[in-house]
mmCIF file of C-alpha atoms in Angstrom:
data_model
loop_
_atom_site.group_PDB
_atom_site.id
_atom_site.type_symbol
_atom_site.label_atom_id
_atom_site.label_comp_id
_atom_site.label_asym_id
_atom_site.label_seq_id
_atom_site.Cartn_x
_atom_site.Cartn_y
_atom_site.Cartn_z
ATOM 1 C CA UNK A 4 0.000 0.000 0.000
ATOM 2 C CA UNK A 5 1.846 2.919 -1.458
ATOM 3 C CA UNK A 6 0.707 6.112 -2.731
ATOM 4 C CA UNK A 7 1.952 9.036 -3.653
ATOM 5 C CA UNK A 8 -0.497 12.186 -4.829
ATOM 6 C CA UNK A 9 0.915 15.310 -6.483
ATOM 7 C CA UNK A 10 -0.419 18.748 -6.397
ATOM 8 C CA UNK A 11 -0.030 22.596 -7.127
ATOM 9 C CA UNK A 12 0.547 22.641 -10.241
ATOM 10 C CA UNK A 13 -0.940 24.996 -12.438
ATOM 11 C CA UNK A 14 -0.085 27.940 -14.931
ATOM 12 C CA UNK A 15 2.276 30.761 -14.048
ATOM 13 C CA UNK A 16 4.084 33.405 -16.516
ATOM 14 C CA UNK A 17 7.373 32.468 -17.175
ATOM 15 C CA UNK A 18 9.679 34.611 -13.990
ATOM 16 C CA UNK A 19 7.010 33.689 -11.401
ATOM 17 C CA UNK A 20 7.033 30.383 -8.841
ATOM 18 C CA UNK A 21 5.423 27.602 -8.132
ATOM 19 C CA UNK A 22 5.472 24.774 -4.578
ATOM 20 C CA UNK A 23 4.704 21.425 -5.842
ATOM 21 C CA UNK A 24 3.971 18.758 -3.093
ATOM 22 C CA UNK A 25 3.359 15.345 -2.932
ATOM 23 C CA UNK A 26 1.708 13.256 -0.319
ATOM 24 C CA UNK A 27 3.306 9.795 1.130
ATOM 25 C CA UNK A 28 2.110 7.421 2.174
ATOM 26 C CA UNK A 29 3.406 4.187 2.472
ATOM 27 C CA UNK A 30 4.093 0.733 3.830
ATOM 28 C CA UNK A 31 7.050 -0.079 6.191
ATOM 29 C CA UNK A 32 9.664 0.144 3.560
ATOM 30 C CA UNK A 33 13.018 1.343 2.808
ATOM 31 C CA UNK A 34 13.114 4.311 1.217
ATOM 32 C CA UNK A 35 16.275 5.183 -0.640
ATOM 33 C CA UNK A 36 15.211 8.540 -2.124
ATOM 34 C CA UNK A 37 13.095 10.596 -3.040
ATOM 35 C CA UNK A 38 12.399 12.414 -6.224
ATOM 36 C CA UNK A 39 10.568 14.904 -8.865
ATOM 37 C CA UNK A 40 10.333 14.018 -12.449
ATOM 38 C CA UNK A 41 8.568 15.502 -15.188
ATOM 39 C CA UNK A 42 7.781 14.450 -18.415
ATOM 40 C CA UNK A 43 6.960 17.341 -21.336
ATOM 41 C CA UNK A 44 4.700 16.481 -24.611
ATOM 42 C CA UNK A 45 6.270 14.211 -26.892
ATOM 43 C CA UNK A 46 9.244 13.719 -24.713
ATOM 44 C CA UNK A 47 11.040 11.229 -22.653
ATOM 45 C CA UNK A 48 10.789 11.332 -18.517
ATOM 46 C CA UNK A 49 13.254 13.094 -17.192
ATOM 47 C CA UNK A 50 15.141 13.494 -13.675
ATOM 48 C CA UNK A 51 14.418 17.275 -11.898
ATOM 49 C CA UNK A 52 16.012 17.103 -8.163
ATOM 50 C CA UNK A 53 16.146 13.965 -5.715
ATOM 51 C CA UNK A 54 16.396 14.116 -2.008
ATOM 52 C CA UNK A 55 18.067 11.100 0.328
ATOM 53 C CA UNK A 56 16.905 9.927 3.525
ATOM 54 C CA UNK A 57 20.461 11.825 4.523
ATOM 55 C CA UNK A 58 19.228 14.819 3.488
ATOM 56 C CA UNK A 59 21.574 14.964 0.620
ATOM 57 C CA UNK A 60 20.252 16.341 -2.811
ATOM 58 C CA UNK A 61 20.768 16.398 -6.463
ATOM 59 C CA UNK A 62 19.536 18.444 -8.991
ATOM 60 C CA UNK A 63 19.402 18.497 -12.798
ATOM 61 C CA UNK A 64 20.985 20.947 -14.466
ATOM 62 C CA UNK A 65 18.373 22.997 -16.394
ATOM 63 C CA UNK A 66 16.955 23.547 -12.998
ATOM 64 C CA UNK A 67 19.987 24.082 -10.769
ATOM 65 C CA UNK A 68 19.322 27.507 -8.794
ATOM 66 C CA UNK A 69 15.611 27.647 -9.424
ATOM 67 C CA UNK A 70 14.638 24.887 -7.594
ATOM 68 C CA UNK A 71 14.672 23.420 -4.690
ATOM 69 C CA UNK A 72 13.883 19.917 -3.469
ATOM 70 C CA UNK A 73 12.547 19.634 0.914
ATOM 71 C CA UNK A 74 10.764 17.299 2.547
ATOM 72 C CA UNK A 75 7.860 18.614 5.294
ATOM 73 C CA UNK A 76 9.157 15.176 7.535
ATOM 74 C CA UNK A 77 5.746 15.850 10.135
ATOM 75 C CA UNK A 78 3.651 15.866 7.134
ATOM 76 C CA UNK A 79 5.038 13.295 4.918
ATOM 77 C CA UNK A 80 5.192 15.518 2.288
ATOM 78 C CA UNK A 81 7.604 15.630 -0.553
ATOM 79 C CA UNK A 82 7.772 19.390 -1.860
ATOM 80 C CA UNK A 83 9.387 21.082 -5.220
ATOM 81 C CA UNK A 84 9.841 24.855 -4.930
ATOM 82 C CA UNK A 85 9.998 26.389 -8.426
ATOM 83 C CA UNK A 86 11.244 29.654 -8.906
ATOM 84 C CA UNK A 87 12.488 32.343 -12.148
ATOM 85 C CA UNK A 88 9.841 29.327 -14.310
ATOM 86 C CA UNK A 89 10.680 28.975 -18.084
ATOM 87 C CA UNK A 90 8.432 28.003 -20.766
ATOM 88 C CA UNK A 91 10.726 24.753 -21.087
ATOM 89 C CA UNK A 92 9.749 23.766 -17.724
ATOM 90 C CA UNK A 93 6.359 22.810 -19.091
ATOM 91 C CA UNK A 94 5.651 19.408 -18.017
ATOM 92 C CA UNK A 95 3.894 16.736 -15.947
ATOM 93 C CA UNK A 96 5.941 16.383 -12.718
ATOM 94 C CA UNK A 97 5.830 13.182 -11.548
ATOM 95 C CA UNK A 98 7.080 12.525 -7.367
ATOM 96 C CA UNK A 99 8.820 9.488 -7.407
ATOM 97 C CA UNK A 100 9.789 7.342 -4.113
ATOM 98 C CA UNK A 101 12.952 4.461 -4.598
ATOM 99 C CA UNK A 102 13.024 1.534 -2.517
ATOM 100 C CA UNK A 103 14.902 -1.488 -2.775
ATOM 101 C CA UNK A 104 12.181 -3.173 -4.749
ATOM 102 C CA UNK A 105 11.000 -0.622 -7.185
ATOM 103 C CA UNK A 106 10.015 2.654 -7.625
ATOM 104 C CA UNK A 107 7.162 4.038 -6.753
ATOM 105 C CA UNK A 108 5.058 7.091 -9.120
ATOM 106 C CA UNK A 109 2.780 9.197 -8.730
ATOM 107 C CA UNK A 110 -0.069 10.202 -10.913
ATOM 108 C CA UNK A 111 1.412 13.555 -11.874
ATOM 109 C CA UNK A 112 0.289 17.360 -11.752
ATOM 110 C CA UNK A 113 0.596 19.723 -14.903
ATOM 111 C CA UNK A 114 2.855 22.721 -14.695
ATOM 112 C CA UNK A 115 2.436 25.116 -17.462
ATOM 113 C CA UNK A 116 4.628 28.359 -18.133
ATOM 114 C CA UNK A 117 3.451 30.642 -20.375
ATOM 115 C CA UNK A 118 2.465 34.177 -21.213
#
């Protein structure tokens, strides 16, 4: 029993922000990271920023200094704070939670940047 629900997306003009989150909630397993992805129209899914039960982080490079990866630890709550948005970050963004079994998605929540 694993789930993992996405929301705030939405459309924003490109220089403005956006806080993705994405609610947990799982079995008793052993969770090795966890992640946003997105996915644009006609493209592949791709890696955005990934967050270890360390605390360590990783980001991808078109996105390196805009956003910024947390996790709300009370809440269970995965979170992806966008900021300066580009029309190229137009996607789905999926969360994503890695075990030692599989991964785990989400259903994913449209971002749209646009004038």
């Amino acid at each position: 029993q694993v789930q993992l629900v996405e929301s705030g997306g939405g459309l924003v003009q490109p220089g403005g922000s956006l806080r993705l989150s994405c609610a947990i909630s799982t079995s008793s397993l052993s969770i090795i990271s966890r992640a946003w992805y997105r996915q644009a129209p006609m493209k592949e899914r791709e890696f955005v920023a990934n967050i270890f039960s360390s605390g360590s982080t990783n980001y991808a490079d078109p996105v390196k200094g805009r956003f910024t990866i947390s996790r709300d630890n009370a809440a269970n709550t995965l979170l992806l704070q966008m900021n300066s948005l580009k029309p190229e970050d137009t996607a789905v963004y999926y969360c994503n939670v890695k075990t030692f079994s599989r991964n785990f998605w989400g259903q994913g929540t449209q971002v749209t940047v646009s004038s």
